[in-house]
Structure formats: structure tokens, C-alpha cells
CSV table of C-alpha atoms in Angstrom, one decimal:
chain,number,residue,atom,x,y,z
Q,401,MET,CA,0.0,0.0,0.1
Q,402,ALA,CA,2.6,2.5,1.1
Q,403,ASP,CA,4.9,1.0,-1.6
Q,404,SER,CA,2.5,1.7,-4.4
Q,405,LEU,CA,2.1,5.3,-3.2
Q,406,ILE,CA,5.8,5.8,-3.2
Q,407,ILE,CA,6.1,4.3,-6.7
Q,408,GLY,CA,3.3,6.5,-7.9
Q,409,LEU,CA,5.1,9.5,-6.5
Q,410,VAL,CA,8.3,8.6,-8.2
Q,411,VAL,CA,6.5,8.2,-11.5
Q,412,PHE,CA,4.6,11.4,-11.0
Q,413,VAL,CA,7.8,13.5,-10.3
Q,414,LEU,CA,9.7,12.1,-13.2
Q,415,ALA,CA,6.8,12.6,-15.6
Q,416,SER,CA,6.4,16.2,-14.4
Q,417,PHE,CA,10.0,16.9,-15.3
Q,418,VAL,CA,9.4,15.5,-18.7
Q,419,GLY,CA,6.2,17.7,-19.0
Q,420,PHE,CA,8.3,20.9,-18.0
Q,421,GLU,CA,11.0,20.1,-20.5
Q,422,VAL,CA,8.8,19.1,-23.4
Q,423,ILE,CA,7.4,22.6,-23.9
Q,424,ASN,CA,9.7,25.4,-25.0
Q,425,LYS,CA,9.5,28.4,-27.3
Q,426,VAL,CA,6.0,28.0,-28.6
Q,427,PRO,CA,4.9,30.6,-31.3
Q,428,PRO,CA,1.9,32.6,-30.1
Q,429,THR,CA,-0.3,31.1,-32.9
Q,430,LEU,CA,0.2,27.6,-31.4
Q,431,HIS,CA,-0.7,28.6,-27.8
Q,432,THR,CA,-4.4,27.7,-28.1
Q,433,PRO,CA,-3.9,24.6,-30.2
Q,434,LEU,CA,-1.3,23.3,-27.7
Q,435,MET,CA,-3.6,24.1,-24.8
Q,436,SER,CA,-6.4,22.3,-26.6
Q,437,GLY,CA,-4.2,19.2,-27.5
Q,438,SER,CA,-2.9,18.9,-23.9
Q,439,ASN,CA,-6.4,19.3,-22.7
Q,440,ALA,CA,-7.5,16.4,-24.8
Q,441,ILE,CA,-4.7,14.3,-23.2
Q,442,SER,CA,-6.0,15.2,-19.8
Q,443,GLY,CA,-9.1,13.3,-20.9
Q,444,ILE,CA,-7.1,10.2,-20.0
Q,445,ALA,CA,-9.3,10.3,-16.9
Q,446,VAL,CA,-11.5,8.0,-19.2
Q,447,VAL,CA,-9.1,5.2,-18.2
Q,448,GLY,CA,-9.9,5.6,-14.6
Q,449,ALA,CA,-13.6,5.9,-15.5
Q,450,LEU,CA,-13.5,2.6,-17.4
Q,451,LEU,CA,-11.9,0.7,-14.5
Q,452,VAL,CA,-14.4,2.1,-12.1
Q,453,ALA,CA,-17.5,1.6,-14.3
Q,454,GLY,CA,-16.7,-1.9,-15.4
Q,455,SER,CA,-15.8,-3.4,-12.1
Q,456,GLY,CA,-19.5,-4.2,-11.1
Q,457,ASN,CA,-19.3,-2.7,-7.7
Q,458,GLY,CA,-22.8,-1.6,-7.0
Q,459,THR,CA,-25.2,0.8,-8.7
Q,460,VAL,CA,-23.9,4.1,-7.4
Q,461,THR,CA,-20.3,3.4,-8.4
Q,462,THR,CA,-21.3,2.1,-11.8
Q,463,VAL,CA,-23.5,5.0,-12.6
Q,464,LEU,CA,-20.9,7.5,-11.5
Q,465,GLY,CA,-18.3,5.6,-13.6
Q,466,VAL,CA,-20.5,5.6,-16.7
Q,467,VAL,CA,-21.2,9.4,-16.4
Q,468,ALA,CA,-17.4,9.9,-16.0
Q,469,ILE,CA,-16.8,7.8,-19.1
Q,470,ALA,CA,-19.2,10.0,-21.1
Q,471,LEU,CA,-17.7,13.2,-19.8
Q,472,ALA,CA,-14.1,12.1,-20.4
Q,473,THR,CA,-15.0,10.8,-23.8
Q,474,VAL,CA,-16.5,14.1,-24.9
Q,475,ASN,CA,-13.2,15.7,-23.6
Q,476,VAL,CA,-11.1,13.3,-25.6
Q,477,VAL,CA,-13.0,13.1,-28.9
Q,478,GLY,CA,-14.0,16.8,-28.9
Q,479,GLY,CA,-10.5,17.9,-27.7
Q,480,PHE,CA,-8.5,16.1,-30.5
Q,481,LEU,CA,-11.0,17.0,-33.3
Q,482,VAL,CA,-11.1,20.7,-32.2
Q,483,THR,CA,-7.3,20.8,-32.1
Q,484,ASP,CA,-7.1,19.3,-35.6
Q,485,ARG,CA,-9.6,21.9,-36.9
Q,486,MET,CA,-7.5,24.7,-35.5
Q,487,LEU,CA,-4.3,23.4,-37.0
Q,488,GLN,CA,-6.0,22.8,-40.3
Q,489,MET,CA,-7.0,26.4,-40.5
Q,490,PHE,CA,-3.3,27.6,-40.0
Q,491,LYS,CA,-2.3,25.4,-42.8
Q,492,LYS,CA,-4.9,26.8,-45.2
Q,493,LYS,CA,-3.9,30.4,-44.1
Q,494,GLU,CA,-0.2,29.7,-44.9
Q,495,ALA,CA,-1.0,28.2,-48.3
Q,496,ARG,CA,-3.1,31.2,-49.3
Q,497,SER,CA,-0.5,33.9,-48.4
L,235,MET,CA,-1.9,-22.1,-17.7
L,236,ASN,CA,-4.5,-19.5,-16.8
L,237,ASN,CA,-2.0,-17.8,-14.5
L,238,THR,CA,0.7,-17.3,-17.3
L,239,LEU,CA,-2.1,-15.9,-19.5
L,240,ASP,CA,-3.1,-13.5,-16.8
L,241,SER,CA,0.3,-12.2,-16.2
L,242,LEU,CA,1.0,-11.9,-19.9
L,243,LEU,CA,-2.1,-9.9,-20.2
L,244,LEU,CA,-1.2,-7.7,-17.2
L,245,ASN,CA,2.3,-7.0,-18.6
L,246,GLY,CA,0.9,-6.4,-22.1
L,247,ILE,CA,-1.5,-3.7,-20.6
L,248,GLN,CA,1.5,-2.0,-18.8
L,249,LEU,CA,3.6,-2.0,-22.0
L,250,ALA,CA,0.7,-0.6,-23.9
L,251,TYR,CA,0.5,2.2,-21.3
L,252,LEU,CA,4.2,2.8,-21.8
L,253,ALA,CA,3.7,3.1,-25.5
L,254,ALA,CA,0.7,5.4,-25.0
L,255,ALA,CA,2.7,7.7,-22.6
L,256,SER,CA,5.5,7.8,-25.1
L,257,LEU,CA,3.2,8.8,-27.8
L,258,PHE,CA,1.8,11.6,-25.5
L,259,ILE,CA,5.3,13.0,-24.9
L,260,VAL,CA,6.3,13.0,-28.6
L,261,GLY,CA,2.8,14.4,-29.5
L,262,LEU,CA,3.1,17.3,-27.1
L,263,LYS,CA,6.6,18.1,-28.3
L,264,GLN,CA,5.5,18.2,-31.9
L,265,LEU,CA,2.4,20.2,-31.0
L,266,GLY,CA,4.8,23.1,-30.1
L,267,SER,CA,6.2,23.6,-33.5
L,268,PRO,CA,4.2,24.7,-36.6
L,269,ALA,CA,5.6,22.2,-39.1
L,270,THR,CA,4.7,19.2,-37.0
L,271,ALA,CA,1.8,20.3,-34.9
L,272,ARG,CA,-0.9,18.4,-36.8
L,273,ARG,CA,1.1,15.2,-36.7
L,274,GLY,CA,1.7,15.7,-33.0
L,275,ASN,CA,-2.1,15.9,-32.4
L,276,VAL,CA,-2.6,12.7,-34.4
L,277,LEU,CA,0.1,10.9,-32.4
L,278,ALA,CA,-1.4,12.0,-29.1
L,279,ALA,CA,-4.9,10.8,-30.3
L,280,VAL,CA,-3.3,7.4,-31.2
L,281,GLY,CA,-1.8,7.2,-27.8
L,282,MET,CA,-5.2,7.8,-26.2
L,283,LEU,CA,-6.7,5.0,-28.4
L,284,VAL,CA,-3.9,2.6,-27.3
L,285,ALA,CA,-4.5,3.5,-23.6
L,286,ILE,CA,-8.3,3.0,-23.9
L,287,ALA,CA,-7.9,-0.3,-25.8
L,288,ALA,CA,-5.4,-1.6,-23.3
L,289,THR,CA,-7.7,-0.7,-20.4
L,290,LEU,CA,-10.6,-2.5,-21.9
L,291,LEU,CA,-8.6,-5.7,-21.7
L,292,ASP,CA,-8.2,-5.3,-17.9
L,293,ARG,CA,-9.5,-8.4,-16.0
L,294,GLY,CA,-11.2,-6.3,-13.4
L,295,ILE,CA,-13.7,-5.1,-16.0
L,296,ILE,CA,-16.7,-7.4,-16.2
L,297,ASP,CA,-19.5,-5.4,-17.8
L,298,TYR,CA,-19.0,-3.9,-21.1
L,299,THR,CA,-22.6,-2.8,-22.0
L,300,LEU,CA,-22.7,0.3,-19.9
L,301,ILE,CA,-19.1,1.2,-20.9
L,302,ALA,CA,-20.2,1.0,-24.5
L,303,VAL,CA,-23.1,3.3,-23.8
L,304,GLY,CA,-20.9,5.9,-22.1
L,305,ILE,CA,-18.4,5.8,-24.9
L,306,LEU,CA,-20.9,6.1,-27.6
L,307,ILE,CA,-22.8,9.0,-26.0
L,308,GLY,CA,-19.5,10.8,-25.2
L,309,SER,CA,-18.1,10.3,-28.7
L,310,ALA,CA,-21.3,11.5,-30.4
L,311,VAL,CA,-21.5,14.6,-28.3
L,312,GLY,CA,-17.7,15.3,-28.8
L,313,VAL,CA,-18.0,15.0,-32.6
L,314,VAL,CA,-21.0,17.2,-32.8
L,315,MET,CA,-19.5,19.9,-30.5
L,316,ALA,CA,-16.2,19.8,-32.4
L,317,GLN,CA,-17.9,20.3,-35.7
L,318,LYS,CA,-20.5,22.9,-34.7
L,319,VAL,CA,-18.2,25.3,-32.8
L,320,GLU,CA,-17.2,28.5,-34.5
L,321,MET,CA,-13.5,29.1,-34.9
L,322,THR,CA,-13.8,32.3,-32.9
L,323,ALA,CA,-15.3,30.3,-30.0
L,324,MET,CA,-12.4,28.0,-29.6
L,325,PRO,CA,-11.0,29.3,-26.2
L,326,GLN,CA,-14.4,28.7,-24.5
L,327,MET,CA,-14.7,25.4,-26.2
L,328,VAL,CA,-11.4,24.3,-24.7
L,329,GLY,CA,-12.6,25.6,-21.4
L,330,LEU,CA,-15.9,23.6,-21.5
L,331,LEU,CA,-14.1,20.4,-22.6
L,332,ASN,CA,-11.5,20.9,-19.8
L,333,GLY,CA,-14.3,21.2,-17.2
L,334,LEU,CA,-15.8,17.9,-18.4
L,335,GLY,CA,-12.4,16.2,-18.0
L,336,GLY,CA,-12.0,17.7,-14.5
L,337,GLY,CA,-15.5,16.6,-13.7
L,338,ALA,CA,-14.7,13.0,-14.9
L,339,SER,CA,-11.7,12.8,-12.5
L,340,THR,CA,-13.8,14.1,-9.7
L,341,LEU,CA,-16.5,11.5,-10.4
L,342,VAL,CA,-13.9,8.7,-10.5
L,343,ALA,CA,-12.7,9.8,-7.0
L,344,ILE,CA,-16.3,9.9,-5.7
L,345,ALA,CA,-17.1,6.5,-7.2
L,346,GLU,CA,-14.0,5.0,-5.6
L,347,PHE,CA,-15.0,6.5,-2.3
L,348,TRP,CA,-18.4,5.0,-2.6
L,349,ARG,CA,-16.9,1.6,-3.5
L,350,LEU,CA,-14.5,1.6,-0.6
L,351,THR,CA,-17.0,2.7,2.1
L,352,GLY,CA,-19.4,0.1,0.7
L,353,THR,CA,-17.1,-2.6,1.7
L,354,GLY,CA,-17.8,-1.8,5.3
L,355,GLN,CA,-14.1,-1.6,6.3
L,356,ALA,CA,-12.3,1.7,7.3
L,357,LEU,CA,-10.6,3.4,4.4
L,358,PRO,CA,-6.8,3.2,4.5
L,359,LEU,CA,-5.2,6.6,5.0
L,360,GLY,CA,-3.5,6.6,1.6
L,361,SER,CA,-6.9,6.3,-0.1
L,362,VAL,CA,-8.5,9.0,1.9
L,363,LEU,CA,-5.7,11.5,1.3
L,364,THR,CA,-5.6,10.8,-2.5
L,365,ILE,CA,-9.4,10.9,-2.8
L,366,ILE,CA,-9.5,14.3,-0.9
L,367,LEU,CA,-6.8,15.6,-3.3
L,368,SER,CA,-8.5,14.4,-6.3
L,369,VAL,CA,-11.9,15.9,-5.3
L,370,PHE,CA,-10.3,19.2,-4.5
L,371,ILE,CA,-8.3,19.7,-7.7
L,372,GLY,CA,-11.0,18.0,-9.9
L,373,GLY,CA,-13.9,20.1,-8.3
L,374,ILE,CA,-12.1,23.4,-8.8
L,375,THR,CA,-11.3,22.5,-12.4
L,376,LEU,CA,-14.9,21.6,-13.2
L,377,THR,CA,-16.7,24.7,-11.9
L,378,GLY,CA,-13.7,27.0,-12.7
L,379,SER,CA,-13.7,25.9,-16.3
L,380,LEU,CA,-17.5,26.1,-16.6
L,381,VAL,CA,-17.4,29.7,-15.3
L,382,ALA,CA,-14.6,30.5,-17.8
L,383,PHE,CA,-16.8,29.1,-20.5
L,384,ALA,CA,-19.8,31.0,-19.5
L,385,LYS,CA,-17.8,34.2,-19.4
L,386,LEU,CA,-16.4,33.9,-22.8
L,387,GLN,CA,-19.7,32.6,-24.3
L,388,GLU,CA,-21.2,35.8,-22.7
L,389,LEU,CA,-23.7,33.7,-20.6
L,390,LEU,CA,-22.1,35.5,-17.7
L,391,SER,CA,-20.8,39.0,-17.8
L,392,GLY,CA,-17.2,39.2,-19.1
L,393,VAL,CA,-16.1,41.9,-16.6
L,394,PRO,CA,-14.5,40.7,-13.4
L,395,ILE,CA,-17.1,39.9,-10.7
L,396,ILE,CA,-16.0,40.6,-7.2
L,397,PHE,CA,-17.9,41.1,-4.0
L,398,PRO,CA,-16.8,42.4,-0.6
L,399,LEU,CA,-14.5,40.2,1.4
L,400,GLN,CA,-14.3,37.7,-1.4
L,401,ARG,CA,-10.7,36.9,-0.6
L,402,PHE,CA,-11.6,36.2,3.0
L,403,VAL,CA,-14.5,34.0,1.9
L,404,SER,CA,-12.1,32.0,-0.3
L,405,LEU,CA,-9.5,31.6,2.4
L,406,GLY,CA,-12.2,30.7,4.9
L,407,LEU,CA,-13.5,28.0,2.6
L,408,ILE,CA,-9.9,26.7,2.1
L,409,GLY,CA,-9.6,26.6,5.9
L,410,LEU,CA,-12.9,24.8,6.2
L,411,PHE,CA,-11.8,22.3,3.6
L,412,LEU,CA,-8.7,21.6,5.6
L,413,VAL,CA,-10.7,21.1,8.7
L,414,GLY,CA,-13.1,18.9,6.8
L,415,SER,CA,-10.1,16.9,5.5
L,416,VAL,CA,-8.8,16.3,9.0
L,417,LEU,CA,-12.3,15.2,10.1
L,418,LEU,CA,-12.5,12.8,7.2
L,419,ILE,CA,-9.2,11.3,8.0
L,420,ALA,CA,-10.4,10.7,11.5
L,421,GLU,CA,-13.7,9.4,10.4
L,422,PRO,CA,-13.0,8.0,6.9
L,423,ASN,CA,-16.3,6.5,6.2
L,424,ASP,CA,-18.5,9.5,6.8
L,425,PRO,CA,-20.3,10.4,3.5
L,426,THR,CA,-21.6,13.7,4.9
L,427,ILE,CA,-18.1,15.2,5.5
L,428,PHE,CA,-17.1,13.9,2.1
L,429,LEU,CA,-19.9,15.5,0.3
L,430,VAL,CA,-19.3,18.8,2.1
L,431,LEU,CA,-15.7,18.6,0.9
L,432,VAL,CA,-17.0,18.1,-2.6
L,433,ALA,CA,-19.3,21.1,-2.4
L,434,ILE,CA,-16.5,23.3,-1.0
L,435,SER,CA,-14.2,22.4,-3.9
L,436,LEU,CA,-17.0,23.3,-6.4
L,437,ILE,CA,-17.6,26.6,-4.8
L,438,LEU,CA,-13.9,27.4,-4.8
L,439,GLY,CA,-13.7,26.8,-8.5
L,440,VAL,CA,-16.4,29.4,-9.1
L,441,LEU,CA,-14.7,31.9,-6.8
L,442,PHE,CA,-11.4,31.3,-8.6
L,443,ALA,CA,-12.8,32.1,-12.0
L,444,ILE,CA,-15.4,35.0,-11.5
L,445,PRO,CA,-12.8,37.7,-10.7
L,446,ILE,CA,-11.0,37.1,-13.9
L,447,GLY,CA,-11.9,39.3,-16.8
L,448,GLY,CA,-12.8,38.0,-20.3
L,449,ALA,CA,-9.6,39.1,-21.9
L,450,ASP,CA,-7.5,37.2,-19.4
L,451,MET,CA,-9.6,34.2,-19.5
L,452,PRO,CA,-7.4,32.2,-22.0
L,453,VAL,CA,-4.6,32.3,-19.5
L,454,ALA,CA,-6.9,31.1,-16.7
L,455,ILE,CA,-8.2,28.3,-19.0
L,456,SER,CA,-4.6,27.3,-19.6
L,457,LEU,CA,-4.0,27.2,-15.9
L,458,LEU,CA,-7.2,25.1,-15.3
L,459,ASN,CA,-6.0,22.9,-18.1
L,460,SER,CA,-2.9,22.3,-16.0
L,461,PHE,CA,-5.2,21.6,-13.0
L,462,SER,CA,-7.2,19.0,-15.0
L,463,GLY,CA,-4.0,17.2,-15.7
L,464,LEU,CA,-3.2,17.1,-11.9
L,465,ALA,CA,-6.8,16.0,-11.2
L,466,ALA,CA,-6.3,13.0,-13.6
L,467,SER,CA,-3.0,12.3,-11.9
L,468,ALA,CA,-4.7,12.4,-8.4
L,469,ALA,CA,-7.3,10.0,-9.8
L,470,GLY,CA,-4.4,7.8,-10.8
L,471,PHE,CA,-3.1,7.8,-7.2
L,472,VAL,CA,-6.6,6.8,-6.1
L,473,LEU,CA,-6.7,3.8,-8.4
L,474,PHE,CA,-2.9,3.0,-8.5
L,475,ASN,CA,-2.9,3.5,-12.2
L,476,ASN,CA,0.4,4.6,-13.8
L,477,MET,CA,-1.2,5.7,-17.1
L,478,LEU,CA,-3.3,8.2,-15.3
L,479,ILE,CA,-0.4,9.4,-13.1
L,480,ILE,CA,2.0,9.8,-16.0
L,481,SER,CA,-0.3,11.5,-18.5
L,482,GLY,CA,-1.8,13.8,-15.7
L,483,ALA,CA,1.7,14.9,-14.6
L,484,LEU,CA,2.6,15.5,-18.3
L,485,VAL,CA,-0.4,17.8,-18.8
L,486,GLY,CA,0.0,19.4,-15.3
L,487,ALA,CA,3.6,20.4,-15.8
L,488,SER,CA,3.5,21.3,-19.5
L,489,GLY,CA,0.3,23.3,-18.8
L,490,ILE,CA,2.1,25.4,-16.2
L,491,ILE,CA,4.9,26.1,-18.6
L,492,LEU,CA,2.4,27.1,-21.4
L,493,THR,CA,0.5,29.3,-18.9
L,494,GLN,CA,3.8,31.1,-18.1
L,495,ILE,CA,4.5,31.5,-21.8
L,496,MET,CA,1.1,33.0,-22.4
L,497,CYS,CA,1.5,35.4,-19.6
L,498,LYS,CA,4.9,36.5,-20.9
L,499,ALA,CA,3.3,37.1,-24.3
L,500,MET,CA,1.0,39.5,-22.7
L,501,ASN,CA,3.7,41.1,-20.6
L,502,ARG,CA,1.9,40.1,-17.4
L,503,SER,CA,2.7,38.0,-14.5
L,504,LEU,CA,0.4,35.1,-13.5
L,505,PRO,CA,-0.6,36.6,-10.1
L,506,ASN,CA,-1.4,39.8,-11.9
L,507,VAL,CA,-3.7,38.0,-14.4
L,508,LEU,CA,-5.5,36.0,-11.6
L,509,PHE,CA,-5.8,38.8,-8.9
L,510,SER,CA,-5.7,42.1,-10.7
L,511,ALA,CA,-9.5,42.6,-10.2
L,512,PHE,CA,-8.8,42.8,-6.5
L,513,SER,CA,-6.1,45.5,-6.7
L,514,LYS,CA,-8.1,47.5,-9.1
L,515,ALA,CA,-11.1,47.4,-6.7
L,516,LYS,CA,-8.7,48.6,-4.0
L,517,GLU,CA,-7.5,51.4,-6.1
L,518,LYS,CA,-11.1,52.4,-6.8
L,519,ALA,CA,-11.9,52.3,-3.1
L,520,ALA,CA,-8.8,54.4,-2.3
L,521,GLY,CA,-9.3,56.9,-5.0
């Protein structure tokens, strides 16, 4: 129990460093698409929702889990599609000019 | 025979998670440069697909019908929203989606609390702490993002909304949350205390977002995006799931950096963006 908390903490801190380092010098036009893309990634909560909803642990847990699946899926699907639409627009703009 | 198959599956899922996390990292990296941004977005989406597919193989999942319903509804709504939204309305769209993600993390934590208390045994300290953290960050992300959306969509006035003693109310609520947390740690199976904590988090999210003006809202949404990553990470601690912890940390950290970059582009500091309404009100009162 304590072990898995510590392992989780190690993973969390190292992944945070990766997150800090992976972003640098982003041109202003990409601010919103980058925000939108990383927002779609945070829809990873869907994984937690799947585990909770599918485990067959009583009505309340299952219902909360299914609602969480729906919300997180909107976040994921909408997020990636919206990001692609934004980036598509930049491409067209560049081609025209 | 069955055991080897099980451990094969278990290792396979973890390896798929590793692949998905790598795709997220490369995708984020590529999203930051104009030439590769579109490919980066696709890579991240593929990573998400891998993560979801791997999770569906988990042996703990026994019922797929309701899962399918949830995914179908979510996908349909997501597709329609993404197609209908005007290009000018993108920031609030991201805000709304972000709120939903934060809401999902909160619900996962609440569901896990329900499941654990349902077993009749006292919740272990580690679980209580991570569930409290998860509800706190997730709740603020949910309502904060919804208010940000409402302001940009002009459902709420775009001007900063402040009321007397607002900061003290916020601080008081945070204090109350801490007290409630201690009470819950002492009495881990009390649903009333838990629900009060959920409610306080939701109110704090509103109080966080209403003083921020419409023009500064994209920065606030970027910060809330970082929060939603942390909320997912916290949910990962609740469920002991590395995929959630890694991706949440990635979004949390990169979101903070992006927020700073956006502030710099406006020649502002983050505290200035978040709290300028209060100093302006003070100036008005003084002058």
C-alpha cells in the first residue's frame, strides 16, 4: 500500500520533469492549439472511469463511472477534433498567403 | 496455464501504457512547432486509443454494455460539438471540454470513495488522502472551467465579478476544507463530511474564475488545463494506475509552462492575471 504510493510518487515527479522540458519556445499562434491538445490528453481520466464503471461494484459506483466515461470521452474526442480543426486552419492560411 | 495468460495480459497492458505515454510525450513536443503540430495531435490521439484499448482488456472489467453506452454518448456529443463550434469560439470550447475532463476525474474519485465505504471496512489513510486531493483539484477544475466558458460565451458578464470580502471567503473556505479533511481522515467512512468537501471544492472553482476578466480568460483556462492534468494524476493515485499518473503529470507540468509563456506574451505575471481585479477594486476604493 505505502509501496505503491511511493512508486506512484516517483512516476509522478519524473513525468512532471518531462512535462516541464517538453514545452519550450511555442509561437503565439500555437498557444491555443497546444492548450487544446494537452487538454484532450487530460481526458485520460477516461481510463480511470472505465476501470471504475466496469468493475461491477454496486449501482452508485457504476452510474458515477459511466457518467465519468461519457464526460471524459467528450473531452477526448472533442479535444482532439477541435485541435485538428484549429491546426488545419493555420495550414490553409499559410497556403493562401 | 491461466496464470501465465493473466500475467501476460497484465504485462501487455502495462507495456501498452508505456507506448501510449511515449506517444503523448512525442505528440506534445510536436504540437509546439508549426511544421509538426498536426502530426503531434494525431500521435497523441493514437496514444489515447492505445491507452483505452489496453484498459478494456483489464480483467477487473466485467461489464462492457454500460461502458459502450458511455463511450458512444461521449463520442457522439464530442464529434457534434467539435464540428458545430465557431473558430472564434475555440477558447471557451477548450474551457468547456476541460471542465468535463476535470468533472470526470472528480466522479472517479467519488465513485471510488463509494466503493471503498461500501465494503464496510475503514478506508486506508492513503486512499483518503488521495481521494481528498482528487476531489479538491477536480472540483475546482470543473466549476472554474464552466465559469470560464460561461464568461467567454457571454452567458455571464465578461467583466471581473468581485464582492466584498471575497478573498476572505475563499480563504475561509480553504480553511474549512482543511478542517473537513482532518475530520474525514479521523472518520474516513462519513459520507456527509465527504460531500461537504466536494461542495466546497465546487464553490472554490467558481470563486477562482469569477474575478478574472474575459480578456485574461485564455490564461486562466490554460491554468485550469494544467489543473485538470493534476486532477487526472490524483485519480491515478486513487486507483494506483500509472497511465493516469504519467499523463496527468505531463499535462499538469506542460500546462504550467504554457501558462507562463502565455503570460509573458501579454507582458503580465500570473498573479497579476489572476488577482488584478482585487487590486483594481482597492484602487477604486482608495481613489
